[in-house]
Amino acid sequence: MFHKSFQTDFHSLLHSHFRMDKEIVEVSFFQFFANLGRNIIMLVLPFYLYRVVGYEMWQICMFFLFWQLGFTVTIPFAGEFLTRFGLKHSMALRSIGVSMFWVAISFFIRGDFWSDMLFMIPFFLLNAYAKAVSEIAYDIFLSYYLSRGSGGKTIAWMQIAIMTAVIIAPLAGGLLMKSYGFSWVAYTTAFFYLLSGVVLLLTPDHKFHVSYTPTRLLADTFKKTDKTLIIAEFGRVFFDAVLWVVWPIFLLLVLKNVVSIGAVVAISSLLSMIASLIIGKKIDKLGINPRSFRFGAYRSTFLNFLRGVVWDPIALAIIDALHKINFGVMKVPYTVQIYKWLHKQDTFERAHIRWMIAENIYMIAILIFTGLFFLFADNFKMVFAGIFAVGSVTMLLTQVVSKFTDD
C-alpha cells in the first residue's frame, strides 16, 4: 500500500508540476520507438528460429517459456528500482535491458538448443527485470492521466502510437531479414529501443517511497485482489500469449515468406489503428457500453476460432484484419477500465500485482503450448486448431472487467 504522503505528493505533482500534454507526448514517442523495435523483430524471430537455426516447434515455444520464467523470478523485486529512479526513468530501463537481450540472441543462438538456453539465461533475466519495471511504471503513470476525463482519447492515442509502429515494423523487419540476415534485424531493434529510452532519460523525473516489500506483495496478490480481475486478465493474457507465440509460427508455416508475413500484419494493423481512434473518442463522449463490449467478445471468439482451421493466405489476412478492427472495440474500453481500477487506490501496488498476475498467466499459457507441440509433433495442425479454439473462448472472460472497477 502507499504511504499517505505518497498519495498527496502524487496528486500535487500532477496538478502543479507535470506538464500533462508534454509528458503524454514524451511517453507516446517512447512507446512508438519501443514498439517499432519490438515489432521489427517479433515476427522475424520464429522464422529465424525455425527456418535458419532449425528449432522444432516445441523448442520455439520452450524458448519463450525460458523468456517468461525470467519474469516469474524477477518481477516481485521490480518495486525497488521504481522507488529509487522514478517513473519515467524506470520506463526507460526497458531500453537498455531489451537492447542487450536482442544483441545476445544474435550472438548465442546457434542451434544446440540446451546450450543456447544456458548462455541466454542471464539475458532472459535482464530482459524480464527491465521490462517488468517498465510495464509497472507505465501503468502507474498512465492511470493518473485518465482522471482528467479524457481517458478514452488518451488510451486511443497511446494505441495509435503503438499501432503506427506495428504497421511500419513487420514489413521492415521482413525486408531486413531477407536482405541482411537476423543480426542486422537485432541491431536495428536494439537501436530503436535505445532511442525510446533517450526520449525519457533526458526529461525530469520524480521519486517515491512505498511501504510494501516483495514478501508483502506476494501475500497481497492472493489476499487483496478481486477474483474477477484474475478472471478478466486470464482471458486477455491467455489469448495475447496465443498471438505472441503461436500466431507467428502459424503464419510462417502458411506463408513461408517472411516479407509476406510482415505485409499481412501491416495491413491488418492499419485498419485497427483507425478503429482505435474512432472508438476512443466515442468512449469519452458516450462512456463504455457493456453490451458493445460483450458482442465484441463474441465476435472475437468466432474470428479467432477461424484462425486455426483456415490455411489460405488471403482468408487469413481478412480474418486478421477483422479481428484487429473488432479488438479495437474491446481493447480501448478494457484498458480504460483497468486504469480506473488502478487509479482508485493503492495504485503502485495494484499495478505491480496486475503485472505479476499477467506474467504468470503468460508462463502457464506458454507451458501448455510447449507441451502440446511436444506431445503432438506429428499432428501440429490439430494443435494449432485446439490452441486457437481455446484462446478464442478465453476472450469471453474479459467481459467481467467492469465488475471489479467499482469496489
mmCIF file of C-alpha atoms in Angstrom:
data_model
loop_
_atom_site.group_PDB
_atom_site.id
_atom_site.type_symbol
_atom_site.label_atom_id
_atom_site.label_comp_id
_atom_site.label_asym_id
_atom_site.label_seq_id
_atom_site.Cartn_x
_atom_site.Cartn_y
_atom_site.Cartn_z
ATOM 1 C CA MET A 1 0.000 0.000 0.000
ATOM 2 C CA PHE A 2 1.000 3.610 -0.440
ATOM 3 C CA HIS A 3 2.064 5.860 2.359
ATOM 4 C CA LYS A 4 -0.491 8.641 2.726
ATOM 5 C CA SER A 5 2.225 11.173 1.877
ATOM 6 C CA PHE A 6 2.833 9.416 -1.414
ATOM 7 C CA GLN A 7 -0.810 9.826 -2.427
ATOM 8 C CA THR A 8 -0.783 13.516 -1.527
ATOM 9 C CA ASP A 9 2.512 14.217 -3.259
ATOM 10 C CA PHE A 10 1.454 12.418 -6.401
ATOM 11 C CA HIS A 11 -1.782 14.380 -6.783
ATOM 12 C CA SER A 12 0.040 17.642 -6.066
ATOM 13 C CA LEU A 13 2.647 16.700 -8.606
ATOM 14 C CA LEU A 14 0.053 16.036 -11.286
ATOM 15 C CA HIS A 15 -1.785 19.296 -10.816
ATOM 16 C CA SER A 16 1.171 21.564 -10.135
ATOM 17 C CA HIS A 17 4.395 20.280 -11.709
ATOM 18 C CA PHE A 18 3.613 17.935 -14.564
ATOM 19 C CA ARG A 19 3.074 19.442 -17.956
ATOM 20 C CA MET A 20 0.430 16.910 -18.812
ATOM 21 C CA ASP A 21 0.283 17.198 -22.587
ATOM 22 C CA LYS A 22 4.055 17.335 -22.937
ATOM 23 C CA GLU A 23 4.538 14.209 -20.880
ATOM 24 C CA ILE A 24 1.884 12.302 -22.797
ATOM 25 C CA VAL A 25 3.744 13.229 -25.983
ATOM 26 C CA GLU A 26 7.052 12.061 -24.469
ATOM 27 C CA VAL A 27 5.596 8.724 -23.392
ATOM 28 C CA SER A 28 3.868 8.321 -26.763
ATOM 29 C CA PHE A 29 7.225 8.750 -28.517
ATOM 30 C CA PHE A 30 8.746 6.276 -26.074
ATOM 31 C CA GLN A 31 6.018 3.762 -26.919
ATOM 32 C CA PHE A 32 6.376 4.399 -30.636
ATOM 33 C CA PHE A 33 10.131 3.758 -30.753
ATOM 34 C CA ALA A 34 9.987 0.802 -28.349
ATOM 35 C CA ASN A 35 7.188 -0.842 -30.304
ATOM 36 C CA LEU A 36 8.919 -0.072 -33.574
ATOM 37 C CA GLY A 37 11.915 -2.007 -32.289
ATOM 38 C CA ARG A 38 9.790 -4.809 -30.874
ATOM 39 C CA ASN A 39 7.689 -5.345 -33.975
ATOM 40 C CA ILE A 40 10.616 -5.233 -36.363
ATOM 41 C CA ILE A 41 11.869 -8.448 -34.798
ATOM 42 C CA MET A 42 8.964 -10.329 -33.182
ATOM 43 C CA LEU A 43 7.581 -11.832 -36.397
ATOM 44 C CA VAL A 44 11.101 -12.447 -37.701
ATOM 45 C CA LEU A 45 12.214 -14.313 -34.555
ATOM 46 C CA PRO A 46 10.107 -17.508 -35.011
ATOM 47 C CA PHE A 47 11.063 -17.538 -38.708
ATOM 48 C CA TYR A 48 14.738 -17.320 -37.731
ATOM 49 C CA LEU A 49 14.476 -19.988 -35.029
ATOM 50 C CA TYR A 50 12.562 -22.402 -37.297
ATOM 51 C CA ARG A 51 13.982 -21.848 -40.791
ATOM 52 C CA VAL A 52 17.544 -20.744 -40.034
ATOM 53 C CA VAL A 53 18.525 -22.146 -36.629
ATOM 54 C CA GLY A 54 16.493 -25.335 -37.035
ATOM 55 C CA TYR A 55 14.498 -25.443 -33.784
ATOM 56 C CA GLU A 56 11.422 -27.647 -33.676
ATOM 57 C CA MET A 57 8.074 -26.019 -32.883
ATOM 58 C CA TRP A 58 8.106 -27.213 -29.280
ATOM 59 C CA GLN A 59 11.620 -25.772 -28.867
ATOM 60 C CA ILE A 60 10.474 -22.391 -30.158
ATOM 61 C CA CYS A 61 7.730 -22.444 -27.533
ATOM 62 C CA MET A 62 10.232 -23.523 -24.867
ATOM 63 C CA PHE A 63 12.480 -20.618 -25.878
ATOM 64 C CA PHE A 64 9.565 -18.322 -24.983
ATOM 65 C CA LEU A 65 8.999 -20.335 -21.800
ATOM 66 C CA PHE A 66 12.572 -19.581 -20.675
ATOM 67 C CA TRP A 67 11.888 -15.963 -21.623
ATOM 68 C CA GLN A 68 8.768 -15.925 -19.466
ATOM 69 C CA LEU A 69 10.310 -17.700 -16.480
ATOM 70 C CA GLY A 70 12.575 -14.670 -16.152
ATOM 71 C CA PHE A 71 9.514 -12.587 -15.272
ATOM 72 C CA THR A 72 8.323 -15.026 -12.627
ATOM 73 C CA VAL A 73 11.721 -14.823 -10.933
ATOM 74 C CA THR A 74 12.357 -11.067 -11.172
ATOM 75 C CA ILE A 75 9.007 -9.254 -11.118
ATOM 76 C CA PRO A 76 8.480 -9.319 -7.305
ATOM 77 C CA PHE A 77 11.640 -7.185 -6.976
ATOM 78 C CA ALA A 78 10.706 -4.531 -9.538
ATOM 79 C CA GLY A 79 9.361 -2.058 -6.967
ATOM 80 C CA GLU A 80 12.797 -1.230 -5.542
ATOM 81 C CA PHE A 81 14.038 0.177 -8.856
ATOM 82 C CA LEU A 82 10.885 2.250 -9.269
ATOM 83 C CA THR A 83 11.260 3.912 -5.896
ATOM 84 C CA ARG A 84 14.922 4.734 -6.487
ATOM 85 C CA PHE A 85 14.775 6.067 -10.040
ATOM 86 C CA GLY A 86 11.247 7.385 -10.666
ATOM 87 C CA LEU A 87 8.521 6.534 -13.136
ATOM 88 C CA LYS A 88 9.828 7.778 -16.475
ATOM 89 C CA HIS A 89 13.383 6.623 -15.880
ATOM 90 C CA SER A 90 12.003 3.245 -14.824
ATOM 91 C CA MET A 91 10.080 3.050 -18.095
ATOM 92 C CA ALA A 92 13.343 3.812 -19.906
ATOM 93 C CA LEU A 93 15.126 0.861 -18.226
ATOM 94 C CA ARG A 94 13.444 -1.379 -20.800
ATOM 95 C CA SER A 95 15.544 0.287 -23.498
ATOM 96 C CA ILE A 96 18.854 -0.866 -22.013
ATOM 97 C CA GLY A 97 17.876 -4.365 -20.885
ATOM 98 C CA VAL A 98 15.930 -5.297 -24.004
ATOM 99 C CA SER A 99 18.626 -3.960 -26.360
ATOM 100 C CA MET A 100 21.231 -6.182 -24.707
ATOM 101 C CA PHE A 101 18.835 -9.128 -24.880
ATOM 102 C CA TRP A 102 18.305 -8.915 -28.647
ATOM 103 C CA VAL A 103 22.001 -8.464 -29.391
ATOM 104 C CA ALA A 104 22.716 -11.506 -27.196
ATOM 105 C CA ILE A 105 20.267 -13.606 -29.243
ATOM 106 C CA SER A 106 22.160 -12.765 -32.424
ATOM 107 C CA PHE A 107 25.395 -13.998 -30.771
ATOM 108 C CA PHE A 108 24.337 -17.001 -28.663
ATOM 109 C CA ILE A 109 21.509 -18.733 -30.553
ATOM 110 C CA ARG A 110 23.325 -21.214 -32.793
ATOM 111 C CA GLY A 111 21.187 -24.379 -32.990
ATOM 112 C CA ASP A 112 22.189 -26.505 -29.983
ATOM 113 C CA PHE A 113 19.010 -25.804 -28.011
ATOM 114 C CA TRP A 114 20.074 -26.575 -24.441
ATOM 115 C CA SER A 115 23.483 -24.964 -24.857
ATOM 116 C CA ASP A 116 21.813 -21.883 -26.356
ATOM 117 C CA MET A 117 19.444 -21.640 -23.393
ATOM 118 C CA LEU A 118 22.309 -21.913 -20.905
ATOM 119 C CA PHE A 119 24.108 -18.956 -22.472
ATOM 120 C CA MET A 120 20.880 -16.953 -22.675
ATOM 121 C CA ILE A 121 19.737 -17.358 -19.034
ATOM 122 C CA PRO A 122 21.394 -14.121 -17.765
ATOM 123 C CA PHE A 123 19.869 -12.198 -20.654
ATOM 124 C CA PHE A 124 16.417 -13.692 -20.092
ATOM 125 C CA LEU A 125 16.613 -12.422 -16.506
ATOM 126 C CA LEU A 126 17.916 -8.988 -17.544
ATOM 127 C CA ASN A 127 15.226 -8.629 -20.211
ATOM 128 C CA ALA A 128 12.486 -9.692 -17.791
ATOM 129 C CA TYR A 129 13.510 -7.357 -14.978
ATOM 130 C CA ALA A 130 13.883 -4.360 -17.309
ATOM 131 C CA LYS A 131 10.526 -4.957 -18.964
ATOM 132 C CA ALA A 132 8.729 -5.661 -15.679
ATOM 133 C CA VAL A 133 9.924 -2.386 -14.160
ATOM 134 C CA SER A 134 8.924 -0.527 -17.323
ATOM 135 C CA GLU A 135 5.460 -2.112 -17.549
ATOM 136 C CA ILE A 136 4.599 -1.301 -13.942
ATOM 137 C CA ALA A 137 5.885 2.266 -14.240
ATOM 138 C CA TYR A 138 3.877 2.800 -17.420
ATOM 139 C CA ASP A 139 0.656 1.596 -15.768
ATOM 140 C CA ILE A 140 1.163 3.863 -12.751
ATOM 141 C CA PHE A 141 1.966 6.836 -14.968
ATOM 142 C CA LEU A 142 -1.000 6.363 -17.284
ATOM 143 C CA SER A 143 -3.586 5.564 -14.625
ATOM 144 C CA TYR A 144 -3.328 9.102 -13.211
ATOM 145 C CA TYR A 145 -3.784 10.730 -16.586
ATOM 146 C CA LEU A 146 -7.119 9.011 -17.022
ATOM 147 C CA SER A 147 -8.553 11.008 -14.103
ATOM 148 C CA ARG A 148 -8.661 14.071 -16.377
ATOM 149 C CA GLY A 149 -11.845 12.918 -18.127
ATOM 150 C CA SER A 150 -10.284 12.085 -21.480
ATOM 151 C CA GLY A 151 -9.290 8.520 -20.743
ATOM 152 C CA GLY A 152 -10.610 7.026 -23.960
ATOM 153 C CA LYS A 153 -8.825 9.588 -26.113
ATOM 154 C CA THR A 154 -5.589 9.199 -24.130
ATOM 155 C CA ILE A 155 -5.653 5.416 -24.450
ATOM 156 C CA ALA A 156 -6.581 5.688 -28.115
ATOM 157 C CA TRP A 157 -3.624 7.966 -28.871
ATOM 158 C CA MET A 158 -1.303 5.636 -26.995
ATOM 159 C CA GLN A 159 -2.687 2.734 -29.016
ATOM 160 C CA ILE A 160 -2.182 4.733 -32.212
ATOM 161 C CA ALA A 161 1.468 5.352 -31.291
ATOM 162 C CA ILE A 162 1.849 1.607 -30.782
ATOM 163 C CA MET A 163 -0.149 0.607 -33.851
ATOM 164 C CA THR A 164 1.724 3.045 -36.102
ATOM 165 C CA ALA A 165 4.883 1.194 -35.149
ATOM 166 C CA VAL A 166 3.145 -2.131 -35.775
ATOM 167 C CA ILE A 167 2.153 -1.018 -39.281
ATOM 168 C CA ILE A 168 5.673 0.020 -40.281
ATOM 169 C CA ALA A 169 7.766 -2.522 -38.412
ATOM 170 C CA PRO A 170 6.716 -6.054 -39.511
ATOM 171 C CA LEU A 171 7.258 -5.373 -43.209
ATOM 172 C CA ALA A 172 10.513 -3.529 -42.474
ATOM 173 C CA GLY A 173 11.692 -6.462 -40.355
ATOM 174 C CA GLY A 174 10.862 -8.932 -43.116
ATOM 175 C CA LEU A 175 12.771 -6.915 -45.711
ATOM 176 C CA LEU A 176 15.781 -6.555 -43.374
ATOM 177 C CA MET A 177 15.795 -10.278 -42.663
ATOM 178 C CA LYS A 178 15.609 -11.145 -46.357
ATOM 179 C CA SER A 179 18.344 -8.688 -47.395
ATOM 180 C CA TYR A 180 20.824 -8.663 -44.486
ATOM 181 C CA GLY A 181 20.022 -11.507 -42.103
ATOM 182 C CA PHE A 182 18.902 -11.762 -38.480
ATOM 183 C CA SER A 183 21.885 -9.992 -36.905
ATOM 184 C CA TRP A 184 21.035 -6.717 -38.616
ATOM 185 C CA VAL A 185 17.399 -7.078 -37.583
ATOM 186 C CA ALA A 186 18.591 -7.470 -33.964
ATOM 187 C CA TYR A 187 20.914 -4.439 -34.219
ATOM 188 C CA THR A 188 18.125 -2.308 -35.706
ATOM 189 C CA THR A 189 15.782 -3.399 -32.921
ATOM 190 C CA ALA A 190 18.396 -2.507 -30.284
ATOM 191 C CA PHE A 191 18.862 0.930 -31.877
ATOM 192 C CA PHE A 192 15.155 1.787 -31.690
ATOM 193 C CA TYR A 193 14.880 0.531 -28.106
ATOM 194 C CA LEU A 194 17.814 2.722 -27.092
ATOM 195 C CA LEU A 195 16.236 5.673 -28.904
ATOM 196 C CA SER A 196 12.992 5.142 -26.969
ATOM 197 C CA GLY A 197 14.921 5.408 -23.710
ATOM 198 C CA VAL A 198 16.633 8.651 -24.717
ATOM 199 C CA VAL A 199 13.206 10.308 -25.039
ATOM 200 C CA LEU A 200 12.524 9.728 -21.322
ATOM 201 C CA LEU A 201 16.016 9.816 -19.813
ATOM 202 C CA LEU A 202 16.520 13.421 -20.893
ATOM 203 C CA THR A 203 13.439 14.674 -19.013
ATOM 204 C CA PRO A 204 12.959 15.394 -15.263
ATOM 205 C CA ASP A 205 11.557 12.620 -13.084
ATOM 206 C CA HIS A 206 10.222 12.120 -9.576
ATOM 207 C CA LYS A 207 10.993 9.520 -6.921
ATOM 208 C CA PHE A 208 8.628 7.989 -4.390
ATOM 209 C CA HIS A 209 8.585 5.605 -1.455
ATOM 210 C CA VAL A 210 6.142 2.759 -0.885
ATOM 211 C CA SER A 211 5.642 0.571 2.142
ATOM 212 C CA TYR A 212 5.334 -2.918 0.706
ATOM 213 C CA THR A 213 8.131 -5.470 0.316
ATOM 214 C CA PRO A 214 8.351 -8.358 -2.197
ATOM 215 C CA THR A 215 7.015 -10.707 0.504
ATOM 216 C CA ARG A 216 4.113 -8.375 1.287
ATOM 217 C CA LEU A 217 3.396 -8.029 -2.432
ATOM 218 C CA LEU A 218 3.103 -11.795 -2.874
ATOM 219 C CA ALA A 219 0.721 -12.020 0.089
ATOM 220 C CA ASP A 220 -1.440 -9.120 -1.132
ATOM 221 C CA THR A 221 -1.664 -10.648 -4.613
ATOM 222 C CA PHE A 222 -3.683 -13.533 -3.153
ATOM 223 C CA LYS A 223 -5.432 -11.730 -0.286
ATOM 224 C CA LYS A 224 -6.397 -8.329 -1.712
ATOM 225 C CA THR A 225 -7.013 -8.950 -5.408
ATOM 226 C CA ASP A 226 -10.585 -9.378 -6.603
ATOM 227 C CA LYS A 227 -11.013 -12.746 -8.304
ATOM 228 C CA THR A 228 -12.851 -11.095 -11.192
ATOM 229 C CA LEU A 229 -9.649 -9.229 -12.050
ATOM 230 C CA ILE A 230 -7.783 -12.530 -12.264
ATOM 231 C CA ILE A 231 -10.524 -13.997 -14.466
ATOM 232 C CA ALA A 232 -10.571 -10.995 -16.822
ATOM 233 C CA GLU A 233 -6.784 -10.905 -17.064
ATOM 234 C CA PHE A 234 -6.647 -14.646 -17.696
ATOM 235 C CA GLY A 235 -8.958 -14.180 -20.674
ATOM 236 C CA ARG A 236 -6.948 -11.273 -22.040
ATOM 237 C CA VAL A 237 -3.467 -12.654 -21.365
ATOM 238 C CA PHE A 238 -4.031 -16.238 -22.500
ATOM 239 C CA PHE A 239 -5.241 -15.055 -25.870
ATOM 240 C CA ASP A 240 -2.444 -12.497 -26.083
ATOM 241 C CA ALA A 241 0.026 -15.345 -25.492
ATOM 242 C CA VAL A 242 -1.544 -17.173 -28.439
ATOM 243 C CA LEU A 243 -0.987 -14.141 -30.675
ATOM 244 C CA TRP A 244 2.529 -13.590 -29.333
ATOM 245 C CA VAL A 245 3.896 -17.142 -29.591
ATOM 246 C CA VAL A 246 1.627 -19.364 -31.700
ATOM 247 C CA TRP A 247 0.298 -16.973 -34.365
ATOM 248 C CA PRO A 248 3.760 -16.106 -35.828
ATOM 249 C CA ILE A 249 4.651 -19.817 -36.020
ATOM 250 C CA PHE A 250 1.346 -20.475 -37.768
ATOM 251 C CA LEU A 251 1.965 -17.651 -40.257
ATOM 252 C CA LEU A 252 5.436 -18.875 -41.190
ATOM 253 C CA LEU A 253 4.003 -22.326 -41.995
ATOM 254 C CA VAL A 254 1.189 -20.884 -44.120
ATOM 255 C CA LEU A 255 3.002 -18.009 -45.852
ATOM 256 C CA LYS A 256 6.577 -19.359 -45.791
ATOM 257 C CA ASN A 257 7.944 -15.916 -46.789
ATOM 258 C CA VAL A 258 8.961 -13.511 -44.032
ATOM 259 C CA VAL A 259 8.138 -10.456 -46.172
ATOM 260 C CA SER A 260 4.619 -11.760 -46.848
ATOM 261 C CA ILE A 261 4.109 -12.316 -43.123
ATOM 262 C CA GLY A 262 5.062 -8.688 -42.426
ATOM 263 C CA ALA A 263 2.749 -7.395 -45.154
ATOM 264 C CA VAL A 264 -0.281 -9.296 -43.800
ATOM 265 C CA VAL A 265 0.261 -7.950 -40.273
ATOM 266 C CA ALA A 266 0.905 -4.389 -41.508
ATOM 267 C CA ILE A 267 -2.354 -4.173 -43.467
ATOM 268 C CA SER A 268 -4.493 -5.516 -40.642
ATOM 269 C CA SER A 269 -2.786 -3.211 -38.126
ATOM 270 C CA LEU A 270 -3.566 -0.115 -40.226
ATOM 271 C CA LEU A 271 -7.273 -0.897 -40.063
ATOM 272 C CA SER A 272 -7.046 -1.468 -36.310
ATOM 273 C CA MET A 273 -5.368 1.915 -35.754
ATOM 274 C CA ILE A 274 -8.217 3.755 -37.472
ATOM 275 C CA ALA A 275 -10.779 1.848 -35.401
ATOM 276 C CA SER A 276 -8.955 2.638 -32.108
ATOM 277 C CA LEU A 277 -9.090 6.402 -32.669
ATOM 278 C CA ILE A 278 -12.806 6.369 -33.503
ATOM 279 C CA ILE A 279 -13.641 4.163 -30.516
ATOM 280 C CA GLY A 280 -11.553 6.228 -28.080
ATOM 281 C CA LYS A 281 -13.404 9.428 -28.982
ATOM 282 C CA LYS A 282 -16.778 7.711 -28.621
ATOM 283 C CA ILE A 283 -15.870 6.422 -25.162
ATOM 284 C CA ASP A 284 -15.088 9.955 -23.933
ATOM 285 C CA LYS A 285 -18.375 11.222 -25.337
ATOM 286 C CA LEU A 286 -20.780 8.362 -24.591
ATOM 287 C CA GLY A 287 -18.992 6.224 -21.998
ATOM 288 C CA ILE A 288 -18.381 2.478 -22.130
ATOM 289 C CA ASN A 289 -21.228 0.355 -23.420
ATOM 290 C CA PRO A 290 -21.121 -3.103 -21.762
ATOM 291 C CA ARG A 291 -23.390 -4.511 -24.473
ATOM 292 C CA SER A 292 -20.997 -3.401 -27.213
ATOM 293 C CA PHE A 293 -18.078 -4.902 -25.284
ATOM 294 C CA ARG A 294 -19.946 -8.187 -24.846
ATOM 295 C CA PHE A 295 -20.749 -8.544 -28.542
ATOM 296 C CA GLY A 296 -17.144 -7.628 -29.335
ATOM 297 C CA ALA A 297 -16.073 -10.621 -27.237
ATOM 298 C CA TYR A 298 -18.478 -12.884 -29.128
ATOM 299 C CA ARG A 299 -17.148 -11.673 -32.488
ATOM 300 C CA SER A 300 -13.575 -12.167 -31.288
ATOM 301 C CA THR A 301 -14.340 -15.750 -30.262
ATOM 302 C CA PHE A 302 -15.721 -16.570 -33.703
ATOM 303 C CA LEU A 303 -12.958 -14.838 -35.684
ATOM 304 C CA ASN A 304 -10.135 -16.369 -33.712
ATOM 305 C CA PHE A 305 -11.603 -19.843 -33.882
ATOM 306 C CA LEU A 306 -11.355 -19.488 -37.682
ATOM 307 C CA ARG A 307 -7.603 -18.836 -37.451
ATOM 308 C CA GLY A 308 -6.884 -22.415 -36.563
ATOM 309 C CA VAL A 309 -8.913 -24.023 -39.339
ATOM 310 C CA VAL A 310 -8.210 -21.703 -42.298
ATOM 311 C CA TRP A 311 -4.896 -22.163 -44.102
ATOM 312 C CA ASP A 312 -5.481 -19.866 -47.085
ATOM 313 C CA PRO A 313 -3.207 -16.751 -47.011
ATOM 314 C CA ILE A 314 -5.827 -14.312 -48.356
ATOM 315 C CA ALA A 315 -8.507 -15.584 -45.983
ATOM 316 C CA LEU A 316 -6.061 -15.316 -43.055
ATOM 317 C CA ALA A 317 -5.283 -11.698 -43.961
ATOM 318 C CA ILE A 318 -9.006 -10.886 -43.965
ATOM 319 C CA ILE A 319 -9.607 -12.697 -40.668
ATOM 320 C CA ASP A 320 -6.658 -10.942 -39.002
ATOM 321 C CA ALA A 321 -7.860 -7.541 -40.256
ATOM 322 C CA LEU A 322 -11.416 -8.161 -38.986
ATOM 323 C CA HIS A 323 -10.053 -9.367 -35.648
ATOM 324 C CA LYS A 324 -7.916 -6.267 -35.151
ATOM 325 C CA ILE A 325 -10.781 -3.934 -36.010
ATOM 326 C CA ASN A 326 -13.040 -5.790 -33.587
ATOM 327 C CA PHE A 327 -10.292 -5.978 -30.961
ATOM 328 C CA GLY A 328 -10.156 -2.174 -31.013
ATOM 329 C CA VAL A 329 -13.798 -2.244 -29.886
ATOM 330 C CA MET A 330 -12.698 -4.239 -26.850
ATOM 331 C CA LYS A 331 -9.144 -3.160 -26.056
ATOM 332 C CA VAL A 332 -9.717 0.564 -25.543
ATOM 333 C CA PRO A 333 -12.654 0.225 -23.087
ATOM 334 C CA TYR A 334 -10.972 -2.716 -21.337
ATOM 335 C CA THR A 335 -7.789 -0.713 -20.824
ATOM 336 C CA VAL A 336 -9.714 2.346 -19.600
ATOM 337 C CA GLN A 337 -11.479 0.190 -17.008
ATOM 338 C CA ILE A 338 -8.206 -1.371 -15.847
ATOM 339 C CA TYR A 339 -6.592 2.035 -15.350
ATOM 340 C CA LYS A 340 -9.624 3.348 -13.453
ATOM 341 C CA TRP A 341 -9.245 0.397 -11.100
ATOM 342 C CA LEU A 342 -5.538 1.095 -10.716
ATOM 343 C CA HIS A 343 -6.142 4.774 -10.013
ATOM 344 C CA LYS A 344 -8.811 4.285 -7.361
ATOM 345 C CA GLN A 345 -6.416 3.250 -4.572
ATOM 346 C CA ASP A 346 -3.001 1.710 -3.885
ATOM 347 C CA THR A 347 -2.013 2.416 -7.491
ATOM 348 C CA PHE A 348 1.629 1.439 -7.127
ATOM 349 C CA GLU A 349 0.923 -1.935 -5.555
ATOM 350 C CA ARG A 350 -2.091 -2.648 -7.776
ATOM 351 C CA ALA A 351 -0.016 -2.051 -10.908
ATOM 352 C CA HIS A 352 2.650 -4.379 -9.562
ATOM 353 C CA ILE A 353 0.084 -7.054 -8.671
ATOM 354 C CA ARG A 354 -1.588 -6.766 -12.069
ATOM 355 C CA TRP A 355 1.671 -7.477 -13.899
ATOM 356 C CA MET A 356 2.617 -10.295 -11.519
ATOM 357 C CA ILE A 357 -0.688 -11.976 -12.372
ATOM 358 C CA ALA A 358 -0.332 -11.300 -16.095
ATOM 359 C CA GLU A 359 3.248 -12.524 -16.437
ATOM 360 C CA ASN A 360 2.481 -15.761 -14.626
ATOM 361 C CA ILE A 361 -0.560 -16.361 -16.852
ATOM 362 C CA TYR A 362 1.742 -15.913 -19.852
ATOM 363 C CA MET A 363 4.023 -18.552 -18.349
ATOM 364 C CA ILE A 364 1.159 -21.015 -17.828
ATOM 365 C CA ALA A 365 -0.121 -20.471 -21.368
ATOM 366 C CA ILE A 366 3.311 -20.967 -22.963
ATOM 367 C CA LEU A 367 3.916 -24.076 -20.849
ATOM 368 C CA ILE A 368 0.686 -25.503 -22.292
ATOM 369 C CA PHE A 369 1.752 -24.611 -25.860
ATOM 370 C CA THR A 370 5.151 -26.261 -25.346
ATOM 371 C CA GLY A 371 3.607 -29.452 -24.005
ATOM 372 C CA LEU A 372 1.082 -29.711 -26.837
ATOM 373 C CA PHE A 373 3.648 -29.221 -29.597
ATOM 374 C CA PHE A 374 5.984 -31.722 -27.913
ATOM 375 C CA LEU A 375 3.322 -34.410 -27.417
ATOM 376 C CA PHE A 376 1.620 -33.972 -30.794
ATOM 377 C CA ALA A 377 4.559 -33.032 -33.008
ATOM 378 C CA ASP A 378 3.239 -35.237 -35.814
ATOM 379 C CA ASN A 379 -0.184 -33.599 -35.827
ATOM 380 C CA PHE A 380 0.626 -29.915 -35.454
ATOM 381 C CA LYS A 381 -2.438 -28.809 -37.441
ATOM 382 C CA MET A 382 -4.623 -30.263 -34.690
ATOM 383 C CA VAL A 383 -2.516 -28.421 -32.093
ATOM 384 C CA PHE A 384 -2.973 -25.087 -33.868
ATOM 385 C CA ALA A 385 -6.740 -25.639 -34.173
ATOM 386 C CA GLY A 386 -7.022 -26.556 -30.487
ATOM 387 C CA ILE A 387 -4.950 -23.618 -29.244
ATOM 388 C CA PHE A 388 -6.861 -21.066 -31.324
ATOM 389 C CA ALA A 389 -10.189 -22.582 -30.255
ATOM 390 C CA VAL A 390 -9.335 -22.398 -26.538
ATOM 391 C CA GLY A 391 -7.757 -18.950 -26.900
ATOM 392 C CA SER A 392 -10.821 -17.593 -28.657
ATOM 393 C CA VAL A 393 -13.108 -18.853 -25.878
ATOM 394 C CA THR A 394 -10.953 -17.289 -23.144
ATOM 395 C CA MET A 395 -11.666 -13.874 -24.671
ATOM 396 C CA LEU A 396 -15.207 -14.202 -23.314
ATOM 397 C CA LEU A 397 -13.759 -13.951 -19.794
ATOM 398 C CA THR A 398 -12.687 -10.349 -20.378
ATOM 399 C CA GLN A 399 -16.338 -9.277 -20.049
ATOM 400 C CA VAL A 400 -16.118 -9.391 -16.259
ATOM 401 C CA VAL A 401 -13.710 -6.416 -16.307
ATOM 402 C CA SER A 402 -16.451 -3.956 -15.307
ATOM 403 C CA LYS A 403 -17.283 -5.871 -12.109
ATOM 404 C CA PHE A 404 -14.143 -5.041 -10.166
ATOM 405 C CA THR A 405 -13.725 -1.365 -11.028
ATOM 406 C CA ASP A 406 -16.364 -0.113 -8.607
ATOM 407 C CA ASP A 407 -15.137 -1.897 -5.471
#
